[in-house]
Amino acid sequence: DDDMVMATKQRICRRTIVDTKSVRRRKRCTWIRSSLSAKTDAPNAPFSRLAALLAPICWASGAPIARALLSTAQPLPSSALVASRFAVSALVLAPLLAVDMRKRTKGEEFATEGLFRAAAELAFYLFVGNALVTESLRACGAGHAEFVVNAAKAVAVPSLAYLVGIRVSKATWSGAAGVMAGLTLLTGAQGAGGATLADVGLLLAALCFSAHTQRMSVHAAKFDALPLTVTKLSMVAVMAVTASLARGDGSAISSAVASKEVLLLLFLSGAISVAGGMMFQATAQRNVGAAESQIIYATQPVWAALYAWAALGETMGGQEILGGAVILLSSALSSAWDAKDSEA
């Protein structure tokens, strides 16, 4: 009798463990599904798609500004440049947040419960991603890095969604394929050389940026764009400034910011490239899912090339022009296809 009782208890215990694991597995799957699920049926989706397009246009302006900063008499170290851009972006948006808070009446306050935890998560992805890209650029060219990061981001989000059982539209898959082809053409003329270790760093950076895009779809639906963006950028700025000072960049920063030209360029980079781009992203992903958004964000290299041509006088060959056209066309057709399906 005692043996039967003991065997019964063991069976109950094993069944409880299996049930507990199943519940945890379902919770993880639910978390991933919620972070990747599209919201393209929302009424403000058309405006959100426009915001999604404006985000990479803002981000792309950072490349020519960074090149201008690095060509000054006292160029900033790469880590100090990243820290300065995020610090300026937080300072630019902070007064706007203060004004917005003052205008709100009682009962209209934005949600704050969980805001700092959400911002910290997003800030971590951004900080690690930017740090990996900065270090990888020491061993490979900028064109190669641009291709690896953007190509990986273009396929990472829809692939992850497919792997966890979320339906990914044909429009998104087609857009990802078109973006890959366009990126190959756009950056192929710059060569595909690069160290293997650098490629690993770039792929890890792309995963961080993809995670940021995925989780933004969840957090942007819960919090207003301005407080979420300001809190996130402030946290990235603290992380980046701390890392930069730890590397001994303090004297280089103080010497560089003494120049009015450097201060102006830092302001433009922080205000337009970082603050503007992040605000548009937070606004866009309140209604547009991560997978579709990423296809639109993949147009960033095209705008960067156009900025370099207009501001720095860099020339674009026929292959680069063709690659840019393929990216823009693929993104536009994919977005229009998704919009038509969501209205059906």
Short mmCIF file of C-alpha atoms in Angstrom, two decimals, residues 28-214:
data_model
loop_
_atom_site.label_atom_id
_atom_site.label_comp_id
_atom_site.label_asym_id
_atom_site.label_seq_id
_atom_site.Cartn_x
_atom_site.Cartn_y
_atom_site.Cartn_z
CA ARG A 28 6.66 32.86 -23.55
CA CYS A 29 4.88 32.25 -26.85
CA THR A 30 2.21 34.81 -25.91
CA TRP A 31 4.91 37.37 -25.07
CA ILE A 32 6.63 36.87 -28.43
CA ARG A 33 3.34 36.95 -30.32
CA SER A 34 2.30 40.20 -28.64
CA SER A 35 5.65 41.78 -29.44
CA LEU A 36 5.42 40.86 -33.13
CA SER A 37 1.72 41.10 -33.87
CA ALA A 38 0.78 43.77 -36.42
CA LYS A 39 -1.68 46.53 -35.68
CA THR A 40 -2.34 47.63 -39.23
CA ASP A 41 -6.08 47.57 -38.75
CA ALA A 42 -5.96 50.68 -36.54
CA PRO A 43 -7.67 53.82 -37.89
CA ASN A 44 -4.44 55.89 -37.86
CA ALA A 45 -2.42 53.30 -39.78
CA PRO A 46 -1.92 55.51 -42.93
CA PHE A 47 -0.42 58.33 -40.83
CA SER A 48 1.65 55.80 -38.91
CA ARG A 49 3.11 54.44 -42.15
CA LEU A 50 4.13 57.99 -43.05
CA ALA A 51 5.78 58.33 -39.63
CA ALA A 52 7.53 55.01 -40.25
CA LEU A 53 8.96 56.43 -43.48
CA LEU A 54 10.07 59.68 -41.83
CA ALA A 55 11.99 57.74 -39.16
CA PRO A 56 14.69 56.33 -41.50
CA ILE A 57 14.86 59.67 -43.31
CA CYS A 58 15.83 61.25 -39.98
CA TRP A 59 18.18 58.41 -39.00
CA ALA A 60 20.00 58.62 -42.34
CA SER A 61 20.95 62.26 -41.73
CA GLY A 62 23.30 61.06 -39.00
CA ALA A 63 25.82 59.60 -41.47
CA PRO A 64 26.85 62.81 -43.30
CA ILE A 65 26.78 64.76 -40.02
CA ALA A 66 29.03 62.16 -38.39
CA ARG A 67 31.45 62.36 -41.32
CA ALA A 68 31.51 66.14 -40.97
CA LEU A 69 32.22 65.81 -37.25
CA LEU A 70 35.04 63.35 -37.88
CA SER A 71 36.61 65.73 -40.41
CA THR A 72 36.85 68.69 -38.00
CA ALA A 73 40.16 69.89 -36.57
CA GLN A 74 39.52 68.01 -33.30
CA PRO A 75 37.36 65.02 -34.18
CA LEU A 76 35.51 63.21 -31.42
CA PRO A 77 36.34 59.55 -30.71
CA SER A 78 33.62 57.23 -32.00
CA SER A 79 32.39 56.30 -28.51
CA ALA A 80 32.27 59.96 -27.48
CA LEU A 81 30.36 60.79 -30.65
CA VAL A 82 27.67 58.23 -29.84
CA ALA A 83 27.42 59.48 -26.25
CA SER A 84 27.16 63.11 -27.33
CA ARG A 85 24.44 62.44 -29.90
CA PHE A 86 22.19 60.65 -27.43
CA ALA A 87 22.83 63.22 -24.70
CA VAL A 88 21.88 66.08 -27.03
CA SER A 89 18.76 64.24 -28.22
CA ALA A 90 17.53 63.83 -24.63
CA LEU A 91 18.22 67.49 -23.86
CA VAL A 92 16.34 68.60 -26.98
CA LEU A 93 13.19 66.62 -26.16
CA ALA A 94 13.15 67.25 -22.40
CA PRO A 95 11.69 70.80 -22.66
CA LEU A 96 8.98 69.53 -25.05
CA LEU A 97 8.03 66.89 -22.49
CA ALA A 98 7.86 69.53 -19.75
CA VAL A 99 5.56 71.71 -21.86
CA ASP A 100 3.38 68.72 -22.72
CA MET A 101 3.05 67.76 -19.06
CA ARG A 102 2.11 71.32 -18.10
CA LYS A 103 -0.61 71.48 -20.76
CA ARG A 104 -2.29 68.27 -19.65
CA THR A 105 -5.25 68.66 -17.32
CA LYS A 106 -6.07 66.40 -14.42
CA GLY A 107 -7.23 63.07 -15.74
CA GLU A 108 -5.22 63.42 -18.96
CA GLU A 109 -1.87 62.40 -17.49
CA PHE A 110 0.02 59.89 -19.57
CA ALA A 111 0.57 56.37 -18.28
CA THR A 112 3.68 56.02 -16.13
CA GLU A 113 3.27 52.56 -14.58
CA GLY A 114 5.93 50.40 -16.17
CA LEU A 115 7.34 53.29 -18.25
CA PHE A 116 10.83 53.18 -16.77
CA ARG A 117 11.05 49.41 -17.11
CA ALA A 118 9.97 49.61 -20.76
CA ALA A 119 12.37 52.48 -21.52
CA ALA A 120 15.24 50.65 -19.81
CA GLU A 121 14.63 47.57 -21.96
CA LEU A 122 14.60 49.59 -25.19
CA ALA A 123 17.61 51.65 -24.08
CA PHE A 124 19.62 48.48 -23.45
CA TYR A 125 18.99 47.21 -26.98
CA LEU A 126 19.98 50.55 -28.50
CA PHE A 127 23.11 50.97 -26.41
CA VAL A 128 24.45 47.47 -27.02
CA GLY A 129 23.60 47.65 -30.74
CA ASN A 130 25.38 50.98 -31.22
CA ALA A 131 28.38 49.79 -29.20
CA LEU A 132 28.71 46.65 -31.34
CA VAL A 133 28.49 48.62 -34.58
CA THR A 134 31.10 51.12 -33.35
CA GLU A 135 33.55 48.36 -32.45
CA SER A 136 32.90 46.38 -35.66
CA LEU A 137 33.68 49.42 -37.80
CA ARG A 138 37.28 49.19 -36.62
CA ALA A 139 37.68 46.00 -38.69
CA CYS A 140 35.38 46.52 -41.70
CA GLY A 141 34.20 49.23 -44.06
CA ALA A 142 31.12 51.36 -43.54
CA GLY A 143 29.46 50.01 -46.69
CA HIS A 144 29.92 46.43 -45.58
CA ALA A 145 28.56 47.23 -42.13
CA GLU A 146 25.54 49.00 -43.63
CA PHE A 147 24.71 45.94 -45.73
CA VAL A 148 25.10 43.34 -42.96
CA VAL A 149 23.08 45.27 -40.36
CA ASN A 150 20.23 46.35 -42.62
CA ALA A 151 19.97 43.02 -44.45
CA ALA A 152 19.85 41.13 -41.16
CA LYS A 153 17.22 43.49 -39.74
CA ALA A 154 15.08 43.17 -42.85
CA VAL A 155 14.71 39.41 -42.43
CA ALA A 156 15.07 38.98 -38.65
CA VAL A 157 11.64 40.28 -37.60
CA PRO A 158 9.46 38.39 -40.12
CA SER A 159 11.57 35.24 -39.71
CA LEU A 160 11.16 35.26 -35.95
CA ALA A 161 7.44 35.82 -36.33
CA TYR A 162 7.19 32.84 -38.68
CA LEU A 163 9.18 30.60 -36.34
CA VAL A 164 6.78 31.20 -33.44
CA GLY A 165 3.74 30.52 -35.60
CA ILE A 166 2.62 34.06 -36.43
CA ARG A 167 1.30 34.56 -39.94
CA VAL A 168 3.56 36.84 -41.97
CA SER A 169 1.93 38.38 -45.02
CA LYS A 170 3.20 37.69 -48.52
CA ALA A 171 3.69 41.45 -48.85
CA THR A 172 6.19 41.46 -45.98
CA TRP A 173 8.13 38.47 -47.34
CA SER A 174 8.20 40.03 -50.81
CA GLY A 175 9.35 43.35 -49.37
CA ALA A 176 12.14 41.66 -47.41
CA ALA A 177 13.37 39.85 -50.53
CA GLY A 178 13.29 43.07 -52.55
CA VAL A 179 15.15 44.97 -49.84
CA MET A 180 17.83 42.27 -49.72
CA ALA A 181 18.31 42.50 -53.49
CA GLY A 182 18.45 46.29 -53.40
CA LEU A 183 20.94 46.34 -50.52
CA THR A 184 23.16 43.91 -52.40
CA LEU A 185 23.19 46.25 -55.40
CA LEU A 186 23.51 49.43 -53.33
CA THR A 187 26.49 48.30 -51.25
CA GLY A 188 28.03 45.83 -53.72
CA ALA A 189 30.09 48.54 -55.39
CA GLN A 190 31.78 49.27 -52.05
CA GLY A 191 33.06 45.74 -51.69
CA ALA A 192 32.04 42.91 -49.44
CA GLY A 193 35.27 42.54 -47.49
CA GLY A 194 35.26 42.39 -43.74
CA ALA A 195 36.67 40.43 -40.85
CA THR A 196 34.69 37.46 -39.61
CA LEU A 197 34.75 38.74 -36.03
CA ALA A 198 33.38 42.08 -37.24
CA ASP A 199 30.56 40.29 -39.06
CA VAL A 200 29.61 38.51 -35.83
CA GLY A 201 29.46 41.84 -34.06
CA LEU A 202 27.32 43.35 -36.81
CA LEU A 203 24.90 40.41 -36.74
CA LEU A 204 24.57 40.71 -32.97
CA ALA A 205 23.96 44.44 -33.39
CA ALA A 206 21.24 43.71 -35.95
CA LEU A 207 19.58 41.33 -33.47
CA CYS A 208 19.63 44.08 -30.82
CA PHE A 209 18.07 46.59 -33.20
CA SER A 210 15.50 44.01 -34.29
CA ALA A 211 14.60 43.31 -30.66
CA HIS A 212 14.22 47.06 -30.16
CA THR A 213 11.82 47.27 -33.11
CA GLN A 214 9.82 44.25 -31.95
#
